[in-house]
Coordinates of C-alpha atoms in Angstrom, one line a residue:
X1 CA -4.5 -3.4 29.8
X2 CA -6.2 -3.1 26.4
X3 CA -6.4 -4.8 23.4
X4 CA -6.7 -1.8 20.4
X5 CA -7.1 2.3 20.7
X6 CA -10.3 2.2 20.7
X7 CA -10.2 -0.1 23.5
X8 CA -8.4 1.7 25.5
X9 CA -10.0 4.8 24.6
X10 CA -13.8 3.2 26.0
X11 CA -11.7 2.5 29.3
X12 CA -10.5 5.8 29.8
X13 CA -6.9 5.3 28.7
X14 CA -4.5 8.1 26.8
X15 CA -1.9 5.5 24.9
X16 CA 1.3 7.2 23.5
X17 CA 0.1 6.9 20.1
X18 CA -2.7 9.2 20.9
X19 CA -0.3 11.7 22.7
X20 CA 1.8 12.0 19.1
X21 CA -1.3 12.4 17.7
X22 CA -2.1 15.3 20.0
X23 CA 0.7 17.0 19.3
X24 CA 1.0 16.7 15.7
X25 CA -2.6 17.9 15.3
X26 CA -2.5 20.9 18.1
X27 CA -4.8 19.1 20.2
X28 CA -5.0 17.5 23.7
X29 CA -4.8 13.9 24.2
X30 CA -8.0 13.8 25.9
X31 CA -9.9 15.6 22.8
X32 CA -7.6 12.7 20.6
X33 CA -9.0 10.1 23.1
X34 CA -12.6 10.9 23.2
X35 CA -13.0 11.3 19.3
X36 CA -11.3 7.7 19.0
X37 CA -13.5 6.3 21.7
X38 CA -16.7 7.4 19.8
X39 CA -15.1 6.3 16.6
X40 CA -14.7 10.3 14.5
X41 CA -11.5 9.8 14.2
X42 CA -8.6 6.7 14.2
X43 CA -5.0 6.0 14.7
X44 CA -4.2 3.3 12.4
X45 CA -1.2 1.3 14.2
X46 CA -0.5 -2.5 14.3
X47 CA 1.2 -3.4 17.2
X48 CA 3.8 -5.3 15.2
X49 CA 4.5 -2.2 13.2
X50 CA 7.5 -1.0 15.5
X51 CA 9.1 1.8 12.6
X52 CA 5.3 3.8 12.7
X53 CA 4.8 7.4 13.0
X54 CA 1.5 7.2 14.3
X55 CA -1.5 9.8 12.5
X56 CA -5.1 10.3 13.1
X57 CA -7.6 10.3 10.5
X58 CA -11.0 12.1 11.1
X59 CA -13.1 14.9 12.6
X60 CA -10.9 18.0 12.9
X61 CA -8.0 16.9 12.4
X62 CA -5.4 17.8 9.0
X63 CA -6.7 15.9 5.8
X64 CA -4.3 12.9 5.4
X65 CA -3.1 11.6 1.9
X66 CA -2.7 8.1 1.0
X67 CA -0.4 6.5 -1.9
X68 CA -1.1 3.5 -3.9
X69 CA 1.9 0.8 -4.8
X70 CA 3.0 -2.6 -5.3
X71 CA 3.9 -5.2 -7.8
X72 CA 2.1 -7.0 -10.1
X73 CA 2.8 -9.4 -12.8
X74 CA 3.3 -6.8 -15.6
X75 CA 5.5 -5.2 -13.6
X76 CA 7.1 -6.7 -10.5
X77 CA 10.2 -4.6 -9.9
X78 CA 10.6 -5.2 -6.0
X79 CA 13.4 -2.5 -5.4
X80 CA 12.0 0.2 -7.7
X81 CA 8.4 -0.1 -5.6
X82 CA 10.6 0.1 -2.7
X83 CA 12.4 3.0 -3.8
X84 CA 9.0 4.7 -4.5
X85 CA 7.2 3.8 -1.3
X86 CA 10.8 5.5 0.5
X87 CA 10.2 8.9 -1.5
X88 CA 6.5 8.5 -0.7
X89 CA 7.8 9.3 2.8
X90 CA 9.9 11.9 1.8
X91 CA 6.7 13.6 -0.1
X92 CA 5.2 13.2 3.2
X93 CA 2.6 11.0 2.6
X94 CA 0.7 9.8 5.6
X95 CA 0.2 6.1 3.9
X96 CA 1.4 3.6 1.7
X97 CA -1.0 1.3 0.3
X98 CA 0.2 -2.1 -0.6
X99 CA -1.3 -2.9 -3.6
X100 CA 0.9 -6.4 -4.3
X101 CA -0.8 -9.3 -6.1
X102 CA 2.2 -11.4 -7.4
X103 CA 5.6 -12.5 -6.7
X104 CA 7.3 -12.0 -3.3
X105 CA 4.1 -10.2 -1.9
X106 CA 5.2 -11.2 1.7
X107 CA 8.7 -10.2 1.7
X108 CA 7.8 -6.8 0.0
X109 CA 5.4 -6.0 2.5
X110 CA 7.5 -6.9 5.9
X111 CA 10.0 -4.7 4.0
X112 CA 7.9 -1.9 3.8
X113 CA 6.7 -2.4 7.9
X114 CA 10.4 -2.7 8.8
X115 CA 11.5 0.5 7.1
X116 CA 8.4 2.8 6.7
X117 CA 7.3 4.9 9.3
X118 CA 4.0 6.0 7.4
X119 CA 0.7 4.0 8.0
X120 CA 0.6 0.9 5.6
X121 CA -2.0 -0.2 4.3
X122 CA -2.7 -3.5 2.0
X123 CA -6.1 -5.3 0.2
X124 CA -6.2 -8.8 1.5
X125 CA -8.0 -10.1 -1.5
X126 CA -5.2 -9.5 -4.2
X127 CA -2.6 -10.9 -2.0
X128 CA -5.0 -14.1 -1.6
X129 CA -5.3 -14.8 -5.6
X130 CA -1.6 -14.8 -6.0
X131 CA -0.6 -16.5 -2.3
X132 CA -2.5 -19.6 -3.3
X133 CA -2.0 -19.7 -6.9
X134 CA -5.3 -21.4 -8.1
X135 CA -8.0 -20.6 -9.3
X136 CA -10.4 -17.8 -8.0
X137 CA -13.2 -20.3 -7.2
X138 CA -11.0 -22.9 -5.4
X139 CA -10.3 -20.7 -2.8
X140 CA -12.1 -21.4 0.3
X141 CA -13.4 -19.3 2.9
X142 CA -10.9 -20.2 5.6
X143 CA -8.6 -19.2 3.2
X144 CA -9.4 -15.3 2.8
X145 CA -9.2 -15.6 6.2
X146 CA -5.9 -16.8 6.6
X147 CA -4.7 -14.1 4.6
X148 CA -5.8 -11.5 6.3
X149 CA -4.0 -12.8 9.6
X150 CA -1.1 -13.2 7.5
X151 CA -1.6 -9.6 6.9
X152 CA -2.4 -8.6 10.3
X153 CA 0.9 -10.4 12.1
X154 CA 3.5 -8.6 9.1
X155 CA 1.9 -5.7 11.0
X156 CA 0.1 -4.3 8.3
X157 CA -2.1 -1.0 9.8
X158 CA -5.6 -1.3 8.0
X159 CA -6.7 -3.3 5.8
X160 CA -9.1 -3.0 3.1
X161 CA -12.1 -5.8 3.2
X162 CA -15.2 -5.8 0.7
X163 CA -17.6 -6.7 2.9
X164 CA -20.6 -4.9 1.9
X165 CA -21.4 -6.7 -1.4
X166 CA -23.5 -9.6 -0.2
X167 CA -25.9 -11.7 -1.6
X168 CA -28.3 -9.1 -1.5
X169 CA -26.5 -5.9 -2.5
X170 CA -24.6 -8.0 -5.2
X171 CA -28.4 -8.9 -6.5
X172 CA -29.4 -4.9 -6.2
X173 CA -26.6 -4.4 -8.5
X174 CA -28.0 -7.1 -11.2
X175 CA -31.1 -5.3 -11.0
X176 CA -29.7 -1.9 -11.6
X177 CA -27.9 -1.6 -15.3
X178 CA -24.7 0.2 -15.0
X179 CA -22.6 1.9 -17.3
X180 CA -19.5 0.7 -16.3
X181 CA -20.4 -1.8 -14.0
X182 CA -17.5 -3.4 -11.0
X183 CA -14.4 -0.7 -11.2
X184 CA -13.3 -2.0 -7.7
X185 CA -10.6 -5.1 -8.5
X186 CA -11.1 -6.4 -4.8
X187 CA -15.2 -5.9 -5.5
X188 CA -14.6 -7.8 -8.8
X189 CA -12.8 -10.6 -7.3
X190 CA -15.3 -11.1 -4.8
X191 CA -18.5 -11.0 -7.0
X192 CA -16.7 -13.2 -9.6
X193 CA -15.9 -16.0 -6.3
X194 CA -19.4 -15.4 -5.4
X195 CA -20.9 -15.7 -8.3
X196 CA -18.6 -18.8 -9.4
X197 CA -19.3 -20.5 -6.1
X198 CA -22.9 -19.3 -5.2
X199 CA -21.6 -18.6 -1.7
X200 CA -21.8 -15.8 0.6
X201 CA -19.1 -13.3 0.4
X202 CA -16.8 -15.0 3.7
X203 CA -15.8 -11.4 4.4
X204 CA -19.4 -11.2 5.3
X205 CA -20.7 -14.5 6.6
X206 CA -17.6 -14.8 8.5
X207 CA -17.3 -11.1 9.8
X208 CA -17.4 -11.8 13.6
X209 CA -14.4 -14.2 13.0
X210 CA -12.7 -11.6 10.8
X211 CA -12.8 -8.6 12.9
X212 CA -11.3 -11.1 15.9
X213 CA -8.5 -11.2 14.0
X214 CA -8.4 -7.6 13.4
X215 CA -8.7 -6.9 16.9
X216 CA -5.7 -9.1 18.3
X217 CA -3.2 -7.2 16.4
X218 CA -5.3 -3.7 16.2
X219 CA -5.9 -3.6 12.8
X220 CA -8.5 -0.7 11.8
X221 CA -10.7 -2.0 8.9
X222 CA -10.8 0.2 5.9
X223 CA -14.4 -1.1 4.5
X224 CA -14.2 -1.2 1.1
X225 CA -16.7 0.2 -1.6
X226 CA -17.2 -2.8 -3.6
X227 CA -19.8 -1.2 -5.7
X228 CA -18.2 2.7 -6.0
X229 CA -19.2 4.4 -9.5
X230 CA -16.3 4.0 -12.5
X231 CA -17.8 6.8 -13.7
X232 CA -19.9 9.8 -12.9
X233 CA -22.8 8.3 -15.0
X234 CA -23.1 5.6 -12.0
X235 CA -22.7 8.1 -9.1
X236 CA -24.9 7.9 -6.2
X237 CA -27.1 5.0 -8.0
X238 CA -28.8 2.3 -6.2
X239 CA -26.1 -0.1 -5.8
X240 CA -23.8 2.4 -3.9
X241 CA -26.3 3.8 -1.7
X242 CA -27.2 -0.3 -1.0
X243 CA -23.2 -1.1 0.0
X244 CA -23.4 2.3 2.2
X245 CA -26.3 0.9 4.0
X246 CA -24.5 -2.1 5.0
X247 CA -21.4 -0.5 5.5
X248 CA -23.1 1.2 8.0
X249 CA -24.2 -1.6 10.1
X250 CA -21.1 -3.6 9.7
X251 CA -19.2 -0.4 11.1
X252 CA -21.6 -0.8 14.3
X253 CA -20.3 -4.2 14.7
X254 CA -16.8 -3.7 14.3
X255 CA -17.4 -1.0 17.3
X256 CA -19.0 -3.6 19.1
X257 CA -15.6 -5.1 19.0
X258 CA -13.2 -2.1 19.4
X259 CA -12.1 -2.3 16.2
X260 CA -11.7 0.8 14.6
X261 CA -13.1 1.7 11.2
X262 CA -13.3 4.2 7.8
X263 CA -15.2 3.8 5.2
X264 CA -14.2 4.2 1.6
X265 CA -15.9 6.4 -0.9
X266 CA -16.4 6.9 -4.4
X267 CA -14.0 7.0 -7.2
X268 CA -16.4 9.3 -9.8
X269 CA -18.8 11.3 -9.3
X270 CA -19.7 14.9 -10.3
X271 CA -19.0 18.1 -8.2
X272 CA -22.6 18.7 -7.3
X273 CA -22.5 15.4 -6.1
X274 CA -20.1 15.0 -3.8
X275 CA -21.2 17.2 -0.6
X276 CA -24.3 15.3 -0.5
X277 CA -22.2 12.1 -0.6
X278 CA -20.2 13.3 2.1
X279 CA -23.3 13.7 4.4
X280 CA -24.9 10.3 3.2
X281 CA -21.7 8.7 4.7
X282 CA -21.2 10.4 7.8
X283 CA -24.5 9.8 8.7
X284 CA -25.5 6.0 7.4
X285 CA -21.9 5.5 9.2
X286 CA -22.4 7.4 12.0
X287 CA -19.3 9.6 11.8
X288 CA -16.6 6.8 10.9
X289 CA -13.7 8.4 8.7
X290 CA -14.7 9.0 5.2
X291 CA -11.4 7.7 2.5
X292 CA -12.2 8.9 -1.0
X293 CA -10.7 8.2 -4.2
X294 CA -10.4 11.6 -6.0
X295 CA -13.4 11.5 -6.3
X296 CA -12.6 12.2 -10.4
X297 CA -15.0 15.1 -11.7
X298 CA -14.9 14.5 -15.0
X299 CA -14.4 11.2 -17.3
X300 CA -12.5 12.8 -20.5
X301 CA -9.0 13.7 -18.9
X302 CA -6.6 10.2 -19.2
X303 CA -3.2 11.4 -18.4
X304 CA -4.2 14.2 -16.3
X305 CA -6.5 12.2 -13.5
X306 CA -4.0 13.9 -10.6
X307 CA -5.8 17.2 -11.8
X308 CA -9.5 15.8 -12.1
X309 CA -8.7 13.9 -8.7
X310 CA -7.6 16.7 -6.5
X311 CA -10.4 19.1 -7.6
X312 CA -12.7 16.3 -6.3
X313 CA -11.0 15.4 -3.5
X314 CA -10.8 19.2 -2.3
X315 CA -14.5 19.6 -2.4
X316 CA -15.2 16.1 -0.7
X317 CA -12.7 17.4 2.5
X318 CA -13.9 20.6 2.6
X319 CA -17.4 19.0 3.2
X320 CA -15.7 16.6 5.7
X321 CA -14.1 13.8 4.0
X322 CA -10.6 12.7 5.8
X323 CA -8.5 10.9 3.7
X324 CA -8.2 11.2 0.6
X325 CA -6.3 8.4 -1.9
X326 CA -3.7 9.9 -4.5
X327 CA -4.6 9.4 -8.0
X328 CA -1.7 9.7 -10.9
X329 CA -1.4 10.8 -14.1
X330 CA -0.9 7.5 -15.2
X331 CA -4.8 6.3 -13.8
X332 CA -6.5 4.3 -16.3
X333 CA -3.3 3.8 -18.3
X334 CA -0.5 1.9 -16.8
X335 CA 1.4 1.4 -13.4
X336 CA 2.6 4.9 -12.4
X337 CA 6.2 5.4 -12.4
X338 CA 7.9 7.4 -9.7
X339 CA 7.4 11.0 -11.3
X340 CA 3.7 10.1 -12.1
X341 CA 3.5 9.2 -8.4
X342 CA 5.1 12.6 -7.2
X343 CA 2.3 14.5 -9.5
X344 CA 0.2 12.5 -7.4
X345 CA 1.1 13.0 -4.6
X346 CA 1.5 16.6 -4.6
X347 CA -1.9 17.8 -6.3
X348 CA -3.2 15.5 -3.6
X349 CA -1.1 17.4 -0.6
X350 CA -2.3 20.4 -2.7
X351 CA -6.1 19.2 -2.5
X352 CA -5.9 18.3 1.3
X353 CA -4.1 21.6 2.7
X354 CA -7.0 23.6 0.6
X355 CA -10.0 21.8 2.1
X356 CA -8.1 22.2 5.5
X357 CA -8.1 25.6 5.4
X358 CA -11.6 25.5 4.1
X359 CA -12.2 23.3 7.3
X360 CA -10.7 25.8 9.9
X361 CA -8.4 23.2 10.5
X362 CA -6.0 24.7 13.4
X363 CA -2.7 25.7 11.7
X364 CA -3.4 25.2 7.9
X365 CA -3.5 29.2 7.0
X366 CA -0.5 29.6 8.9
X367 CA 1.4 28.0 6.0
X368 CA -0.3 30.2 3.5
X369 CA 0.6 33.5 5.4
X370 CA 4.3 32.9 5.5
X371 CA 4.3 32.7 2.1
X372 CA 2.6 35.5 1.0
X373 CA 4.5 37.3 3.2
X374 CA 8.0 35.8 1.6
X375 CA 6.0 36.9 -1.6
X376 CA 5.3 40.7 -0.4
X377 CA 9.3 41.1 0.6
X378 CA 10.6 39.0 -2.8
X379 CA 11.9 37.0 -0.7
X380 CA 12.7 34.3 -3.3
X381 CA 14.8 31.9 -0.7
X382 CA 11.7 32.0 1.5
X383 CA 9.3 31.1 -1.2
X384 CA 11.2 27.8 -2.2
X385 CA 11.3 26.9 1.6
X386 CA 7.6 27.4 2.0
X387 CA 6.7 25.6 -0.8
X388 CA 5.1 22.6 -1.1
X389 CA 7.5 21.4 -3.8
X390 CA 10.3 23.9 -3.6
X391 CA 12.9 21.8 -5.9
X392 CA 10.3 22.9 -9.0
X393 CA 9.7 25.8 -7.8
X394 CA 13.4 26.8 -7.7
X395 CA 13.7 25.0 -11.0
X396 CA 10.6 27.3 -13.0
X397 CA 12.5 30.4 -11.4
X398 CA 16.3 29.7 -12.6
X399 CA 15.1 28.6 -16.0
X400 CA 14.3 32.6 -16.8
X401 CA 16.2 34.8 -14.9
X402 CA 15.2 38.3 -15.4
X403 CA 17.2 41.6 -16.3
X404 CA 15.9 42.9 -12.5
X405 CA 16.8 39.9 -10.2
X406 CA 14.5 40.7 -7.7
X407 CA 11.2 39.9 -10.0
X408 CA 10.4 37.2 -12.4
X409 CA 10.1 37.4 -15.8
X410 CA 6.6 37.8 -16.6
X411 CA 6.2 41.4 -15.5
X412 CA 10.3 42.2 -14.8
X413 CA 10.1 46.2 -14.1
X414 CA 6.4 46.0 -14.2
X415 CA 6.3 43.9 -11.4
X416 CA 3.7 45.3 -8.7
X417 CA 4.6 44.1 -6.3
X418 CA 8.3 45.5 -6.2
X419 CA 6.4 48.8 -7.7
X420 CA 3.8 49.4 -4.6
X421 CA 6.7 48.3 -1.9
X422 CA 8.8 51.5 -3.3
X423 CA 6.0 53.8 -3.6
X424 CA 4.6 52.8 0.0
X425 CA 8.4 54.0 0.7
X426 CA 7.9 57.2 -1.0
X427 CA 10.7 56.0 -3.5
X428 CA 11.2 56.4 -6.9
X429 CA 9.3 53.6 -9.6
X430 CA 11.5 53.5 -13.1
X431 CA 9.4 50.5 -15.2
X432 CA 11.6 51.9 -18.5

């Protein structure tokens, strides 16, 4: 018997999760096992998560995508988060991240385990404010807690816990002005509590107890990056490279006790930045999973973030990050709505199949050839199939339909491609 995949991986064990995996990914089971056992990659699955499609998440395998929802206060529309989460899946998105912090947080979250088959994901800490409906400081240690196991028996996949800003890396931030200071809502709620209470951060004093729980229900920990720059002034200043310390050790310790683990990245940063980043985290962390938000390149583009985003996030996998978090349009602005999540999720997709094949990864040129190939016959049909979002694609292309059907119409007769094709043929070229 075992108790989590990593546990069974130490003793030897190929689960059926890991065998999907193996498949999916073009791999054999034992490569899957052996990469889990020494932690490079992970295969997020709660045992009371029964509707999962498992995936894997590190070293050489596809760069997975992750999508951020949930109700809030403003805006607590339970079916329409439901309905987005649904075409999430039918984006394919590898994870759903329950973002929920009011209202029927619960019962929106068993939904989402009984009916999604993607990884799911939540942030203990928002849940908690809301759940116990007092004030931040009045909440006690034991009650985090609670939460989480709340969490873990709904059969929630991994979890994100802030446990690297402690005492200490909370006072390196103090010391070290930033420009934007906390970004992270679950590293603001837990600086404020420790800061209002002048106690330890409980995810931290009480991290044995926590990963326990993890462990009973094989829950991988997503540590959080309490302190990650809001802007790329802030990048890869001291109070990042602090948390990543920790992080570090407390990824050691969550080993210890087979629980598997990522690590979450930064948010901004510039592009000359991030490989180094990259490298910083694989090796303070030893290899776990690296889960980066964009990272965002640039500071100036509201409303076009999804573009800032995946240029980050394509040179952060390229150099080795895993997972990479969708960012909208709507970022900095307002709750997305379900076409600012498709953006999303599509220049992410975009931004995770180019670092793949930047990455070697087996299969991801594969895609690419087909569809130059459907490009080199005109074979319109087979270029909607291919693409990654073929219903826009056939939407562009029967907006402007041109007086040759067989091109488009930005070069019509001109078109070179239909040009060379005859005169490889030894055929006749009219462009009049």
């Amino acid at each position: 018997m075992y108790t989590t995949q990593m546990d069974a991986a130490k003793k030897g064990i190929i689960t059926k999760e890991m065998e999907i995996v193996a498949k999916k990914e073009g791999k054999t089971p034992e490569e899957i096992r052996s990469l889990v056992e020494k932690g490079r990659v992970i295969i997020p699955a709660n045992k009371n998560h029964k509707s999962l499609d498992p995936e894997g998440i590190g070293e050489g395998l596809r760069t997975k995508i992750n999508v951020n929802l949930g109700i809030s206060k403003d805006c607590c529309n339970f079916e329409m988060e439901l309905e987005k989460a649904k075409k999430a899946v039918s984006l394919k998105a590898e994870a759903i991240m329950d973002l929920s912090s009011y209202g029927k947080t619960r019962e929106f979250r068993r939904k989402l385990v009984e009916t999604i088959p993607s990884m799911i994901g939540t942030v203990p800490v928002y849940d908690a404010v809301g759940f116990y409906d007092k004030d931040l400081k009045e909440i006690t240690s034991k009650e985090f807690l609670d939460v989480v196991r709340k969490h873990a028996q709904d059969g929630v996949d991994f979890m994100t816990i802030h446990a690297g800003i402690n005492k200490e890396t909370a006072k390196k931030f103090k010391q070290n002005k930033r420009l934007t200071n906390i970004v992270s809502r679950g590293g603001s709620l837990i600086f404020a509590w420790m800061e209002l209470t002048g106690n330890e951060n409980p995810f931290y004093q009480y991290y044995d107890e926590l990963l326990d729980i993890l462990a009973e229900y094989d829950v991988t920990i997503s540590l959080g990056d309490a302190l990650r720059p809001g802007s790329i002034n802030d990048a890869t200043d001291p109070s990042q490279v602090a948390e990543l310390i920790v992080l570090g050790e407390l990824t050691k310790r969550a080993w210890e006790k087979n629980v598997q683990v990522m690590i979450e990245g930064p948010g901004h940063m510039a592009i000359n930045e991030i490989a180094a980043n990259v490298v910083l985290e694989k090796r303070l962390c030893h290899g776990a999973p690296f889960y980066v938000l964009g990272p965002i390149v640039t500071d100036i583009a509201p409303g076009y973030d999804h573009i800032t985003s995946a240029i980050g996030g394509a040179v952060a996998a390229a150099n080795g990050a895993d997972f990479l978090c969708y960012v909208t349009p709507a970022e900095h602005l307002r709750l997305p709505d379900i076409n600012d999540m498709k953006e999303g999720i599509i220049a992410a997709k975009i931004a995770a199949h180019a670092a793949d094949i930047a990455k070697g990864v087996k299969g991801a040129r594969e895609w690419d050839y087909k569809m130059s190939e459907a490009r080199q016959k005109l074979d319109w049909e087979g270029m909607f199939k291919l693409a990654i979002d073929g219903e826009k694609a056939r939407k562009y292309r029967e907006s402007s339909i041109p007086e040759d059907k067989d091109t488009c119409t930005m070069c019509g007769k001109m078109c070179a491609v239909k040009n060379t094709n005859k005169v490889l043929k030894s055929e006749e070229v009219s462009i009049i």
